[in-house]
Tab-separated table of C-alpha atoms in Angstrom:
chain	number	residue	atom	x	y	z
A	1	MET	CA	38.183	-4.647	89.936
A	2	HIS	CA	38.821	-7.611	87.553
A	3	ARG	CA	40.749	-5.172	85.410
A	4	ASP	CA	43.062	-4.275	88.374
A	5	GLN	CA	43.712	-7.958	89.058
A	6	ASP	CA	44.406	-8.522	85.388
A	7	ASN	CA	46.801	-5.614	85.433
A	8	GLU	CA	48.528	-6.825	88.580
A	9	ARG	CA	48.784	-10.304	87.053
A	10	GLU	CA	50.306	-8.881	83.875
A	11	SER	CA	52.661	-6.775	85.936
A	12	ASN	CA	53.891	-9.764	87.985
A	13	GLN	CA	54.281	-11.835	84.845
A	14	SER	CA	56.436	-9.065	83.322
A	15	LEU	CA	58.578	-8.979	86.357
A	16	THR	CA	58.980	-12.768	86.382
A	17	GLN	CA	59.941	-12.696	82.706
A	18	ALA	CA	62.383	-9.840	83.311
A	19	GLY	CA	63.920	-11.673	86.194
A	20	ALA	CA	64.268	-14.860	84.152
A	21	SER	CA	65.850	-12.838	81.335
A	22	ASN	CA	68.279	-11.196	83.752
A	23	GLY	CA	69.025	-14.673	85.275
A	24	ASP	CA	69.784	-16.050	81.770
A	25	THR	CA	71.912	-13.025	80.979
A	26	ARG	CA	73.902	-13.458	84.267
A	27	ALA	CA	74.283	-17.213	83.673
A	28	ALA	CA	75.514	-16.549	80.118
A	29	GLU	CA	78.020	-13.985	81.501
A	30	SER	CA	79.338	-16.409	84.200
A	31	ALA	CA	79.623	-19.352	81.809
A	32	VAL	CA	83.132	-20.619	81.288
A	33	ARG	CA	83.529	-21.545	77.634
A	34	ILE	CA	86.778	-23.159	76.671
A	35	LEU	CA	87.791	-23.513	73.112
A	36	ALA	CA	90.101	-26.520	72.845
A	37	ILE	CA	92.460	-27.800	70.119
A	38	GLU	CA	93.605	-31.407	69.683
A	39	THR	CA	96.250	-32.262	67.244
A	40	SER	CA	98.363	-34.891	69.051
A	41	CYS	CA	98.380	-37.543	66.233
A	42	ASP	CA	96.169	-37.874	63.083
A	43	GLU	CA	92.906	-36.094	64.008
A	44	THR	CA	92.464	-32.409	63.821
A	45	SER	CA	89.752	-31.351	66.305
A	46	VAL	CA	88.354	-28.145	67.786
A	47	ALA	CA	85.669	-28.039	70.450
A	48	ILE	CA	83.828	-25.464	72.584
A	49	VAL	CA	82.774	-26.720	75.983
A	50	GLU	CA	80.843	-24.826	78.651
A	51	ASN	CA	81.627	-25.164	82.351
A	52	GLY	CA	83.678	-28.315	81.704
A	53	ARG	CA	80.587	-30.446	81.003
A	54	ARG	CA	78.287	-28.999	78.202
A	55	ILE	CA	79.555	-29.601	74.652
A	56	LEU	CA	78.633	-26.635	72.419
A	57	ALA	CA	80.642	-27.928	69.467
A	58	ASN	CA	83.093	-30.755	68.750
A	59	VAL	CA	84.316	-31.008	65.234
A	60	VAL	CA	86.854	-33.604	64.114
A	61	SER	CA	88.709	-34.044	60.816
A	62	SER	CA	90.138	-37.574	60.591
A	63	GLN	CA	93.161	-38.514	58.461
A	64	VAL	CA	92.572	-42.274	58.544
A	65	SER	CA	91.854	-42.523	54.866
A	66	ILE	CA	95.196	-40.673	54.116
A	67	HIS	CA	97.315	-42.887	56.364
A	68	GLU	CA	95.561	-46.111	55.528
A	69	LYS	CA	97.722	-46.680	52.381
A	70	TYR	CA	100.906	-46.537	54.451
A	71	GLY	CA	99.617	-49.002	57.079
A	72	GLY	CA	100.036	-46.355	59.902
A	73	VAL	CA	100.442	-42.769	60.693
A	74	VAL	CA	103.204	-40.903	58.806
A	75	PRO	CA	104.179	-38.034	61.143
A	76	GLU	CA	105.315	-35.585	58.449
A	77	ILE	CA	101.945	-36.012	56.510
A	78	ALA	CA	99.979	-35.776	59.762
A	79	SER	CA	101.574	-32.417	60.568
A	80	ARG	CA	100.995	-31.005	57.075
A	81	LYS	CA	97.298	-32.012	57.226
A	82	HIS	CA	96.871	-30.302	60.581
A	83	VAL	CA	98.184	-27.098	59.118
A	84	GLU	CA	95.754	-27.352	56.236
A	85	THR	CA	92.793	-28.001	58.435
A	86	ILE	CA	93.199	-26.252	61.802
A	87	THR	CA	91.750	-22.838	60.759
A	88	ILE	CA	88.722	-24.333	59.071
A	89	MET	CA	88.038	-26.496	62.179
A	90	GLN	CA	88.186	-23.398	64.415
A	91	GLU	CA	85.625	-21.574	62.226
A	92	GLU	CA	83.426	-24.616	62.021
A	93	ALA	CA	83.350	-25.017	65.848
A	94	LEU	CA	82.443	-21.446	66.410
A	95	ARG	CA	79.672	-21.716	63.787
A	96	GLU	CA	78.327	-24.977	65.319
A	97	ALA	CA	78.351	-23.483	68.761
A	98	GLY	CA	76.596	-20.323	67.637
A	99	ILE	CA	78.960	-17.964	69.439
A	100	SER	CA	81.735	-15.581	68.610
A	101	LEU	CA	85.337	-15.350	69.743
A	102	SER	CA	84.362	-12.658	72.290
A	103	ASP	CA	82.387	-15.431	74.111
A	104	ILE	CA	85.514	-17.615	74.687
A	105	SER	CA	86.954	-17.636	78.285
A	106	ALA	CA	90.136	-19.535	77.468
A	107	VAL	CA	91.925	-21.574	74.847
A	108	ALA	CA	93.161	-25.093	75.713
A	109	VAL	CA	95.475	-27.234	73.661
A	110	THR	CA	97.037	-30.642	73.908
A	111	GLN	CA	100.599	-30.081	74.967
A	112	GLY	CA	101.481	-33.770	75.013
A	113	PRO	CA	102.040	-36.654	74.732
A	114	GLY	CA	101.908	-37.177	70.955
A	115	LEU	CA	103.828	-36.580	67.717
A	116	VAL	CA	105.945	-33.596	68.230
A	117	GLY	CA	105.205	-32.117	64.734
A	118	SER	CA	101.438	-32.548	65.250
A	119	LEU	CA	101.561	-31.052	68.734
A	120	LEU	CA	103.415	-28.044	67.464
A	121	VAL	CA	100.716	-27.215	64.984
A	122	GLY	CA	97.993	-27.185	67.638
A	123	LEU	CA	100.263	-25.219	70.073
A	124	VAL	CA	100.981	-22.519	67.522
A	125	ALA	CA	97.290	-22.063	66.583
A	126	ALA	CA	96.263	-22.000	70.236
A	127	LYS	CA	98.929	-19.567	71.307
A	128	ALA	CA	97.969	-17.204	68.339
A	129	LEU	CA	94.301	-17.374	69.209
A	130	ALA	CA	94.762	-16.792	72.939
A	131	LEU	CA	96.971	-13.812	72.290
A	132	ALA	CA	94.659	-12.367	69.719
A	133	ILE	CA	91.569	-12.460	71.832
A	134	ASP	CA	93.449	-11.846	75.156
A	135	VAL	CA	92.341	-14.962	77.071
A	136	PRO	CA	94.267	-17.479	79.233
A	137	LEU	CA	96.039	-20.368	77.520
A	138	ILE	CA	95.827	-23.920	79.149
A	139	GLY	CA	98.309	-26.517	77.996
A	140	THR	CA	96.528	-29.895	78.594
A	141	HIS	CA	97.575	-33.491	78.891
A	142	HIS	CA	96.182	-35.921	76.254
A	143	ILE	CA	95.568	-38.812	78.573
A	144	ALA	CA	93.859	-36.600	81.166
A	145	GLY	CA	91.561	-35.669	78.274
A	146	HIS	CA	90.719	-39.303	77.577
A	147	ILE	CA	89.903	-39.772	81.228
A	148	TYR	CA	87.827	-36.694	81.696
A	149	ALA	CA	85.953	-37.342	78.458
A	150	ASN	CA	83.772	-39.445	80.896
A	151	GLU	CA	82.843	-36.348	82.849
A	152	LEU	CA	81.114	-35.104	79.831
A	153	ILE	CA	78.395	-37.808	80.251
A	154	THR	CA	78.300	-38.466	84.070
A	155	ASP	CA	79.759	-37.507	87.371
A	156	LEU	CA	83.023	-39.158	88.400
A	157	GLU	CA	83.258	-40.583	91.894
A	158	TYR	CA	86.418	-40.814	93.765
A	159	PRO	CA	88.564	-42.801	94.459
A	160	LEU	CA	88.449	-44.388	90.997
A	161	VAL	CA	90.636	-46.448	88.723
A	162	ALA	CA	91.024	-45.555	85.071
A	163	LEU	CA	91.984	-48.053	82.438
A	164	VAL	CA	93.449	-46.091	79.540
A	165	VAL	CA	93.710	-48.150	76.293
A	166	SER	CA	94.677	-46.493	72.948
A	167	GLY	CA	97.056	-46.863	70.046
A	168	GLY	CA	99.975	-45.555	71.981
A	169	HIS	CA	98.992	-45.912	75.653
A	170	THR	CA	97.912	-48.823	77.977
A	171	GLU	CA	97.879	-47.520	81.542
A	172	LEU	CA	96.118	-48.135	84.837
A	173	VAL	CA	95.705	-44.856	86.715
A	174	HIS	CA	94.646	-44.556	90.424
A	175	MET	CA	92.802	-41.355	91.090
A	176	PRO	CA	92.204	-40.771	94.759
A	177	ALA	CA	90.580	-37.371	94.187
A	178	ARG	CA	89.705	-35.024	91.443
A	179	GLY	CA	92.732	-34.057	89.326
A	180	GLN	CA	95.058	-36.395	91.119
A	181	PHE	CA	96.756	-39.171	89.056
A	182	ARG	CA	98.982	-41.948	90.070
A	183	ILE	CA	100.157	-44.488	87.414
A	184	ILE	CA	100.113	-47.892	88.918
A	185	GLY	CA	100.621	-49.963	85.612
A	186	GLU	CA	101.619	-49.359	82.207
A	187	THR	CA	102.710	-51.374	79.050
A	188	ARG	CA	106.268	-52.556	78.860
A	189	ASP	CA	106.316	-52.923	75.089
A	190	ASP	CA	103.323	-52.563	72.665
A	191	ALA	CA	100.268	-50.675	73.670
A	192	VAL	CA	96.945	-52.438	73.042
A	193	GLY	CA	96.198	-50.459	69.833
A	194	GLU	CA	99.718	-51.141	68.424
A	195	ALA	CA	99.157	-54.889	69.027
A	196	TYR	CA	95.785	-54.777	67.306
A	197	ASP	CA	97.241	-53.067	64.354
A	198	LYS	CA	100.239	-55.444	64.070
A	199	VAL	CA	97.934	-58.558	64.278
A	200	ALA	CA	95.441	-57.029	61.762
A	201	ARG	CA	98.378	-56.372	59.357
A	202	ALA	CA	99.363	-60.140	59.647
A	203	LEU	CA	95.824	-61.047	58.849
A	204	GLY	CA	95.752	-58.781	55.737
A	205	LEU	CA	93.296	-56.317	57.301
A	206	PRO	CA	93.259	-52.562	56.716
A	207	TYR	CA	94.565	-49.909	59.065
A	208	PRO	CA	93.486	-49.106	61.771
A	209	GLY	CA	93.284	-52.753	62.734
A	210	GLY	CA	91.219	-52.579	65.921
A	211	PRO	CA	87.722	-52.254	64.447
A	212	HIS	CA	88.417	-55.042	61.886
A	213	ILE	CA	89.746	-57.373	64.611
A	214	ASP	CA	86.723	-56.558	66.850
A	215	ARG	CA	84.313	-57.243	63.934
A	216	LEU	CA	85.875	-60.614	63.031
A	217	ALA	CA	86.027	-61.694	66.708
A	218	HIS	CA	82.203	-61.542	66.837
A	219	MET	CA	81.867	-63.902	63.837
A	220	THR	CA	82.937	-67.091	65.561
A	221	ASP	CA	82.470	-68.870	68.969
A	222	ASP	CA	85.597	-70.978	68.407
A	223	PRO	CA	88.619	-68.891	69.505
A	224	LEU	CA	92.213	-69.892	68.889
A	225	GLU	CA	93.911	-70.660	72.143
A	226	LEU	CA	96.574	-68.049	72.890
A	227	PRO	CA	98.701	-67.231	75.960
A	228	ARG	CA	98.035	-64.528	78.515
A	229	ALA	CA	100.828	-62.348	79.732
A	230	TRP	CA	100.311	-61.855	83.414
A	231	LEU	CA	103.965	-60.826	84.160
A	232	GLU	CA	105.082	-60.832	87.932
A	233	HIS	CA	102.599	-61.588	90.763
A	234	GLU	CA	100.769	-58.527	91.822
A	235	SER	CA	102.160	-56.535	88.885
A	236	TYR	CA	99.788	-54.057	87.179
A	237	ASP	CA	102.028	-53.680	84.191
A	238	PHE	CA	101.049	-54.982	80.795
A	239	SER	CA	102.906	-56.728	77.884
A	240	PHE	CA	101.454	-57.543	74.517
A	241	SER	CA	104.452	-58.125	72.384
A	242	GLY	CA	104.590	-61.826	73.248
A	243	LEU	CA	100.914	-62.317	72.357
A	244	LYS	CA	101.562	-60.650	69.087
A	245	SER	CA	104.498	-62.928	68.383
A	246	ALA	CA	102.382	-65.953	69.331
A	247	VAL	CA	99.823	-64.997	66.711
A	248	LEU	CA	102.508	-64.533	64.074
A	249	ASN	CA	104.130	-67.899	64.984
A	250	VAL	CA	100.755	-69.662	64.553
A	251	LEU	CA	100.018	-68.060	61.270
A	252	ASN	CA	103.564	-68.935	59.909
A	253	GLN	CA	103.413	-72.517	61.132
A	254	THR	CA	99.903	-72.907	59.587
A	255	LYS	CA	101.188	-71.542	56.235
A	256	MET	CA	104.180	-73.909	56.330
A	257	ARG	CA	101.934	-76.888	56.734
A	258	GLY	CA	99.836	-75.668	53.854
A	259	ASP	CA	96.789	-75.236	56.073
A	260	VAL	CA	94.481	-72.278	56.511
A	261	ILE	CA	93.201	-71.003	59.820
A	262	PRO	CA	90.019	-68.922	59.760
A	263	PRO	CA	90.934	-65.251	60.539
A	264	ALA	CA	87.866	-64.984	62.758
A	265	ARG	CA	89.293	-67.708	65.121
A	266	VAL	CA	92.624	-65.809	65.361
A	267	ALA	CA	90.822	-62.469	65.911
A	268	ARG	CA	88.557	-64.011	68.656
A	269	GLY	CA	91.523	-65.679	70.443
A	270	PHE	CA	93.673	-62.518	70.291
A	271	GLN	CA	90.792	-60.310	71.572
A	272	GLU	CA	89.947	-62.663	74.335
A	273	SER	CA	93.533	-62.780	75.536
A	274	VAL	CA	93.816	-58.993	75.521
A	275	CYS	CA	90.475	-58.420	77.297
A	276	ASP	CA	91.110	-61.130	80.014
A	277	VAL	CA	94.329	-59.441	81.081
A	278	LEU	CA	93.028	-55.914	80.940
A	279	ALA	CA	89.829	-56.866	82.881
A	280	GLU	CA	91.635	-58.989	85.469
A	281	LYS	CA	94.261	-56.329	86.346
A	282	ALA	CA	91.765	-53.468	86.220
A	283	LEU	CA	89.423	-55.204	88.659
A	284	ARG	CA	92.241	-56.289	90.941
A	285	ALA	CA	93.235	-52.509	91.133
A	286	VAL	CA	89.670	-51.569	91.892
A	287	ASN	CA	89.585	-53.931	94.792
A	288	GLU	CA	92.993	-52.947	96.128
A	289	PHE	CA	92.303	-49.128	96.108
A	290	GLY	CA	88.718	-49.294	97.150
A	291	ALA	CA	87.682	-47.550	93.859
A	292	ARG	CA	83.969	-46.540	93.486
A	293	GLN	CA	84.252	-46.609	89.676
A	294	LEU	CA	86.204	-48.150	86.917
A	295	VAL	CA	86.551	-45.630	84.136
A	296	LEU	CA	87.443	-46.756	80.612
A	297	ALA	CA	89.238	-44.322	78.379
A	298	GLY	CA	91.075	-44.130	75.007
A	299	GLY	CA	90.410	-45.126	71.545
A	300	VAL	CA	90.298	-48.907	72.258
A	301	ALA	CA	87.500	-48.056	74.627
A	302	ALA	CA	85.252	-48.388	71.474
A	303	ASN	CA	86.054	-52.020	71.298
A	304	ARG	CA	82.807	-54.050	71.800
A	305	GLY	CA	84.577	-57.080	73.108
A	306	LEU	CA	86.420	-55.113	75.755
A	307	ARG	CA	83.149	-53.239	76.829
A	308	THR	CA	81.261	-56.535	77.078
A	309	VAL	CA	83.987	-58.263	79.239
A	310	LEU	CA	84.389	-55.243	81.554
A	311	ALA	CA	80.614	-54.801	81.958
A	312	GLU	CA	80.299	-58.548	82.959
A	313	ARG	CA	83.242	-58.389	85.391
A	314	CYS	CA	82.098	-55.083	87.007
A	315	ALA	CA	78.509	-56.353	87.354
A	316	GLN	CA	79.870	-59.478	89.114
A	317	ALA	CA	82.019	-57.295	91.381
A	318	GLY	CA	79.313	-54.711	92.107
A	319	VAL	CA	81.466	-51.891	90.585
A	320	GLN	CA	80.176	-49.081	88.499
A	321	LEU	CA	81.738	-49.124	85.009
A	322	VAL	CA	81.860	-45.738	83.201
A	323	VAL	CA	82.480	-45.837	79.454
A	324	PRO	CA	82.440	-42.921	77.091
A	325	PRO	CA	80.109	-42.908	74.005
A	326	PHE	CA	81.863	-43.944	70.799
A	327	GLU	CA	82.350	-40.421	69.557
A	328	LEU	CA	84.309	-39.487	72.660
A	329	CYS	CA	86.573	-42.561	72.607
A	330	THR	CA	88.780	-41.520	69.801
A	331	ASP	CA	90.883	-38.391	69.906
A	332	ASN	CA	88.680	-35.230	70.082
A	333	ALA	CA	88.929	-31.657	71.463
A	334	ALA	CA	85.923	-31.850	73.750
A	335	MET	CA	87.893	-34.147	76.048
A	336	ILE	CA	90.732	-31.648	76.127
A	337	ALA	CA	88.390	-28.913	77.175
A	338	ALA	CA	86.988	-31.139	79.954
A	339	ALA	CA	90.498	-31.795	81.250
A	340	ALA	CA	91.477	-28.164	80.901
A	341	TYR	CA	88.607	-27.133	83.199
A	342	LEU	CA	90.552	-28.682	86.083
A	343	LYS	CA	93.270	-26.112	85.461
A	344	TRP	CA	90.707	-23.365	85.051
A	345	GLU	CA	89.151	-24.119	88.456
A	346	ARG	CA	92.610	-23.816	90.025
A	347	GLY	CA	93.515	-20.736	88.163
A	348	GLN	CA	96.542	-22.503	86.675
A	349	PHE	CA	97.253	-21.080	83.209
A	350	SER	CA	100.177	-21.548	80.834
A	351	PRO	CA	102.587	-19.001	79.565
A	352	LEU	CA	102.767	-18.333	75.827
A	353	ASP	CA	106.190	-20.012	75.579
A	354	ILE	CA	105.146	-23.477	76.594
A	355	MET	CA	106.660	-26.225	74.574
A	356	ALA	CA	105.299	-29.399	73.031
A	357	LYS	CA	106.057	-32.457	75.221
A	358	PRO	CA	105.897	-35.776	73.319
A	359	LEU	CA	106.672	-37.621	76.561
A	360	PHE	CA	104.502	-35.577	78.905
A	361	THR	CA	103.515	-37.450	82.110
A	362	LEU	CA	100.226	-36.911	83.948
A	363	GLU	CA	102.078	-36.231	87.229
A	364	GLU	CA	104.136	-33.552	85.502
A	365	TRP	CA	101.110	-31.948	84.084
A	366	MET	CA	99.230	-31.567	87.344
A	367	ALA	CA	102.285	-30.355	89.198
A	368	GLY	CA	102.717	-27.538	86.599
């Protein structure tokens, strides 16, 4: 009798294990794995993301050390380095994910905005791969990628306001629902990252300037007083060219007098001016549109000073601040896969003749 009970228990256990195994198989078969390629500027990245949320691989090859000697990105060199690296990155991503090309559901690629030569390298690679393995191609927007990088770590709750801050972009985006973008403010001249680089160059700091300014800013509690550019009343636009000029004027006048101003004071004053304007306008937008979250996105999202100011302001206002981890702030392909999943859900795929769009808008991308 005990033997029969044991046999029954073993039989039930075998059925349970078989059921679990079949469930795992079905889950694996239904998983959507997007291989994404990002080559919009000076990082070559390939990632594989499952169901828009789970990163299986995210490999990045940075060109910072190459462009550093020129004080900025040289487009022709960036394009050439993408050509040299893209195939290696694809192979590395597949190896890291532990899957083969037959497991890929779609290929996503940054279609814009970005440097046209760099974008073309990624587009050619993505088209060739999608055609070779017979899966859909999804042209993806770079800024949508930065925003949806946050969905790789947490759920986004709508309506929300996204503050996009990077080397080439400074924008406030109102998102009333998933995949809906409305630009409510943008820079009229220099983007935040550009302003950081120019001030860093004036202080004799290496490229890229953002991390060096941020580090110096934390070395003093005595900031140099600098102006804030608020623009018109109620405007959500930004302008940092005047702030940059104010810094250069202070440095030139100090030099003419034969004085020396500590670089840390300049860095702290500059960073506080930038962060005050960004935080004030972002929180005002959150209030006006009844946003449930403020989402930070872009390379400058890694700035510790900006993170601190936004965290304090959001805590005071009772608003949830969503900030990506440092590795997802800078350009990477996992964010492109996350944004491409929006298109996958809607069955919106791209033809193989899509073009690079250096001035691609979010509205244009979602309408396509």
